[in-house]
Amino acid sequence: MSDATDPKAWVARAEEDYLLARSALRRKTPLAYGACFHAQQCAEIYFKAILVQRGASFPKTCRPSMICVYEAIYSSA
């Protein structure tokens, strides 16, 4: 990613995963696994956009669980 500190860059990346998930489901033979993977990535990256916007930090390899995400969001509010 060009700028990991820009929430808009994270949102753009999440939108790309959303489009990939949607495309995978709209095929003549839907690709359920691929759709689920990209939907999960979309949600995770949107959460990272929120964390970046709130000024919270996370490791580069972070795969946030819901609990970690809520803690990070509300502790930085």
Coordinates of N, CA and C in Angstrom, one line a residue:
M1 N 0.9 -1.2 0.0 CA 0.0 0.0 0.0 C 0.9 1.2 0.0
S2 N 0.5 2.2 -0.8 CA 1.3 3.4 -0.9 C 1.4 4.2 0.4
D3 N 0.3 4.4 1.1 CA 0.4 5.1 2.4 C -0.5 4.5 3.5
A4 N 0.2 3.7 4.3 CA -0.5 2.9 5.3 C -1.1 3.8 6.4
T5 N -0.8 5.1 6.4 CA -1.3 6.0 7.4 C -2.5 6.8 6.9
D6 N -2.9 6.5 5.7 CA -4.1 7.2 5.1 C -5.3 6.3 5.1
P7 N -6.3 6.6 5.9 CA -7.5 5.8 6.0 C -8.2 5.6 4.6
K8 N -8.1 6.6 3.8 CA -8.7 6.5 2.5 C -8.0 5.4 1.6
A9 N -6.7 5.3 1.8 CA -6.0 4.2 1.1 C -6.5 2.8 1.5
W10 N -6.8 2.7 2.8 CA -7.3 1.4 3.4 C -8.7 1.2 2.8
V11 N -9.5 2.2 2.8 CA -10.9 2.1 2.3 C -10.9 1.6 0.8
A12 N -10.0 2.3 0.0 CA -9.9 1.9 -1.4 C -9.5 0.4 -1.6
R13 N -8.6 0.0 -0.7 CA -8.2 -1.4 -0.8 C -9.4 -2.4 -0.4
A14 N -10.1 -2.0 0.7 CA -11.3 -2.7 1.1 C -12.3 -2.8 0.0
E15 N -12.5 -1.7 -0.7 CA -13.5 -1.7 -1.8 C -13.1 -2.7 -2.9
E16 N -11.8 -2.8 -3.1 CA -11.4 -3.7 -4.2 C -11.7 -5.1 -3.8
D17 N -11.5 -5.5 -2.5 CA -11.8 -6.8 -2.0 C -13.3 -7.0 -2.1
Y18 N -14.1 -6.0 -1.8 CA -15.6 -6.1 -1.9 C -16.0 -6.5 -3.4
L19 N -15.4 -5.7 -4.3 CA -15.7 -6.0 -5.7 C -15.3 -7.4 -6.2
L20 N -14.2 -7.9 -5.7 CA -13.7 -9.2 -6.0 C -14.7 -10.3 -5.4
A21 N -15.1 -10.0 -4.2 CA -16.1 -11.0 -3.6 C -17.4 -11.0 -4.3
R22 N -17.8 -9.8 -4.7 CA -19.1 -9.8 -5.5 C -19.0 -10.4 -6.8
S23 N -17.9 -10.2 -7.5 CA -17.6 -10.8 -8.8 C -17.6 -12.3 -8.7
A24 N -16.9 -12.8 -7.6 CA -16.8 -14.3 -7.4 C -18.2 -14.9 -7.3
L25 N -19.1 -14.2 -6.7 CA -20.5 -14.8 -6.5 C -21.4 -14.6 -7.7
R26 N -21.0 -13.7 -8.6 CA -21.9 -13.5 -9.8 C -21.5 -14.3 -11.0
R27 N -20.5 -15.1 -10.8 CA -20.1 -16.0 -12.0 C -21.2 -17.0 -12.2
K28 N -21.1 -17.6 -13.4 CA -22.1 -18.7 -13.8 C -21.9 -19.8 -12.8
T29 N -20.7 -20.1 -12.4 CA -20.4 -21.1 -11.4 C -19.7 -20.3 -10.2
P30 N -20.5 -19.9 -9.2 CA -20.0 -19.0 -8.2 C -18.8 -19.7 -7.5
L31 N -17.9 -18.8 -7.1 CA -16.7 -19.2 -6.4 C -16.8 -18.9 -4.9
A32 N -17.5 -19.7 -4.2 CA -17.9 -19.4 -2.8 C -16.6 -19.2 -1.9
Y33 N -15.6 -20.0 -2.0 CA -14.4 -19.9 -1.2 C -13.8 -18.5 -1.4
G34 N -13.6 -18.2 -2.7 CA -13.0 -16.9 -3.0 C -13.8 -15.7 -2.6
A35 N -15.1 -15.9 -2.7 CA -16.0 -14.8 -2.2 C -15.9 -14.6 -0.7
C36 N -15.9 -15.7 0.0 CA -15.7 -15.6 1.5 C -14.4 -15.0 1.9
F37 N -13.3 -15.4 1.2 CA -12.0 -14.9 1.5 C -12.0 -13.4 1.3
H38 N -12.5 -12.9 0.1 CA -12.4 -11.5 -0.1 C -13.4 -10.7 0.7
A39 N -14.5 -11.3 1.1 CA -15.4 -10.6 2.0 C -14.8 -10.4 3.4
Q40 N -14.1 -11.4 3.9 CA -13.3 -11.4 5.1 C -12.2 -10.3 5.1
Q41 N -11.5 -10.3 4.0 CA -10.4 -9.3 3.8 C -11.0 -7.9 3.8
C42 N -12.1 -7.7 3.1 CA -12.8 -6.4 3.0 C -13.1 -5.9 4.4
A43 N -13.8 -6.8 5.2 CA -14.1 -6.4 6.6 C -12.9 -6.1 7.4
E44 N -11.9 -6.9 7.3 CA -10.6 -6.7 8.1 C -10.0 -5.3 7.7
I45 N -9.9 -5.1 6.4 CA -9.3 -3.8 6.0 C -10.1 -2.6 6.3
Y46 N -11.4 -2.7 6.3 CA -12.2 -1.6 6.8 C -12.0 -1.3 8.3
F47 N -11.8 -2.4 9.1 CA -11.5 -2.2 10.5 C -10.1 -1.5 10.6
K48 N -9.2 -1.9 9.8 CA -7.9 -1.2 9.9 C -8.0 0.3 9.5
A49 N -8.9 0.6 8.5 CA -9.1 2.0 8.2 C -9.6 2.8 9.4
I50 N -10.5 2.2 10.1 CA -11.0 2.8 11.3 C -9.9 3.0 12.3
L51 N -9.1 2.0 12.5 CA -8.0 2.1 13.5 C -7.0 3.2 13.1
V52 N -6.7 3.3 11.8 CA -5.8 4.3 11.3 C -6.4 5.7 11.5
Q53 N -7.7 5.8 11.2 CA -8.4 7.1 11.4 C -8.4 7.5 12.8
R54 N -8.5 6.6 13.7 CA -8.5 6.9 15.2 C -7.1 7.1 15.8
G55 N -6.1 6.8 15.0 CA -4.7 7.0 15.5 C -4.2 5.8 16.2
A56 N -4.9 4.7 16.2 CA -4.5 3.5 16.9 C -3.4 2.8 16.0
S57 N -2.5 2.1 16.6 CA -1.5 1.4 15.9 C -1.8 -0.1 16.0
F58 N -1.2 -0.8 15.0 CA -1.3 -2.3 15.0 C -0.2 -2.8 14.2
P59 N 0.3 -4.0 14.5 CA 1.4 -4.6 13.8 C 1.1 -4.8 12.3
K60 N 2.1 -4.8 11.5 CA 1.9 -5.0 10.1 C 1.2 -6.3 9.7
T61 N 1.5 -7.3 10.5 CA 0.9 -8.6 10.3 C -0.4 -8.8 11.1
C62 N -0.9 -7.8 11.6 CA -2.1 -7.9 12.5 C -3.3 -8.5 11.7
R63 N -3.9 -9.5 12.3 CA -5.2 -10.0 11.8 C -6.2 -9.8 13.0
P64 N -6.8 -8.6 13.1 CA -7.5 -8.3 14.3 C -8.8 -9.2 14.5
S65 N -8.9 -9.6 15.7 CA -10.2 -10.3 16.1 C -11.1 -9.2 16.4
M66 N -12.4 -9.5 16.5 CA -13.4 -8.5 16.8 C -13.1 -7.8 18.2
I67 N -12.7 -8.6 19.2 CA -12.4 -8.0 20.5 C -11.3 -7.0 20.4
C68 N -10.2 -7.4 19.7 CA -9.0 -6.5 19.6 C -9.4 -5.2 18.8
V69 N -10.3 -5.4 17.8 CA -10.7 -4.2 17.1 C -11.5 -3.3 17.9
Y70 N -12.5 -3.8 18.7 CA -13.3 -2.9 19.5 C -12.4 -2.3 20.6
E71 N -11.5 -3.0 21.2 CA -10.6 -2.4 22.2 C -9.8 -1.3 21.6
A72 N -9.3 -1.5 20.4 CA -8.4 -0.5 19.8 C -9.3 0.8 19.4
I73 N -10.5 0.5 18.9 CA -11.3 1.7 18.5 C -11.7 2.5 19.7
Y74 N -12.2 1.8 20.8 CA -12.7 2.6 21.9 C -11.7 3.1 22.8
S75 N -10.5 2.5 22.8 CA -9.4 3.1 23.7 C -8.8 4.3 23.1
S76 N -8.9 4.4 21.7 CA -8.3 5.6 21.1 C -9.3 6.7 20.8
A77 N -10.6 6.5 21.2 CA -11.6 7.5 20.9 C -11.5 8.7 21.8

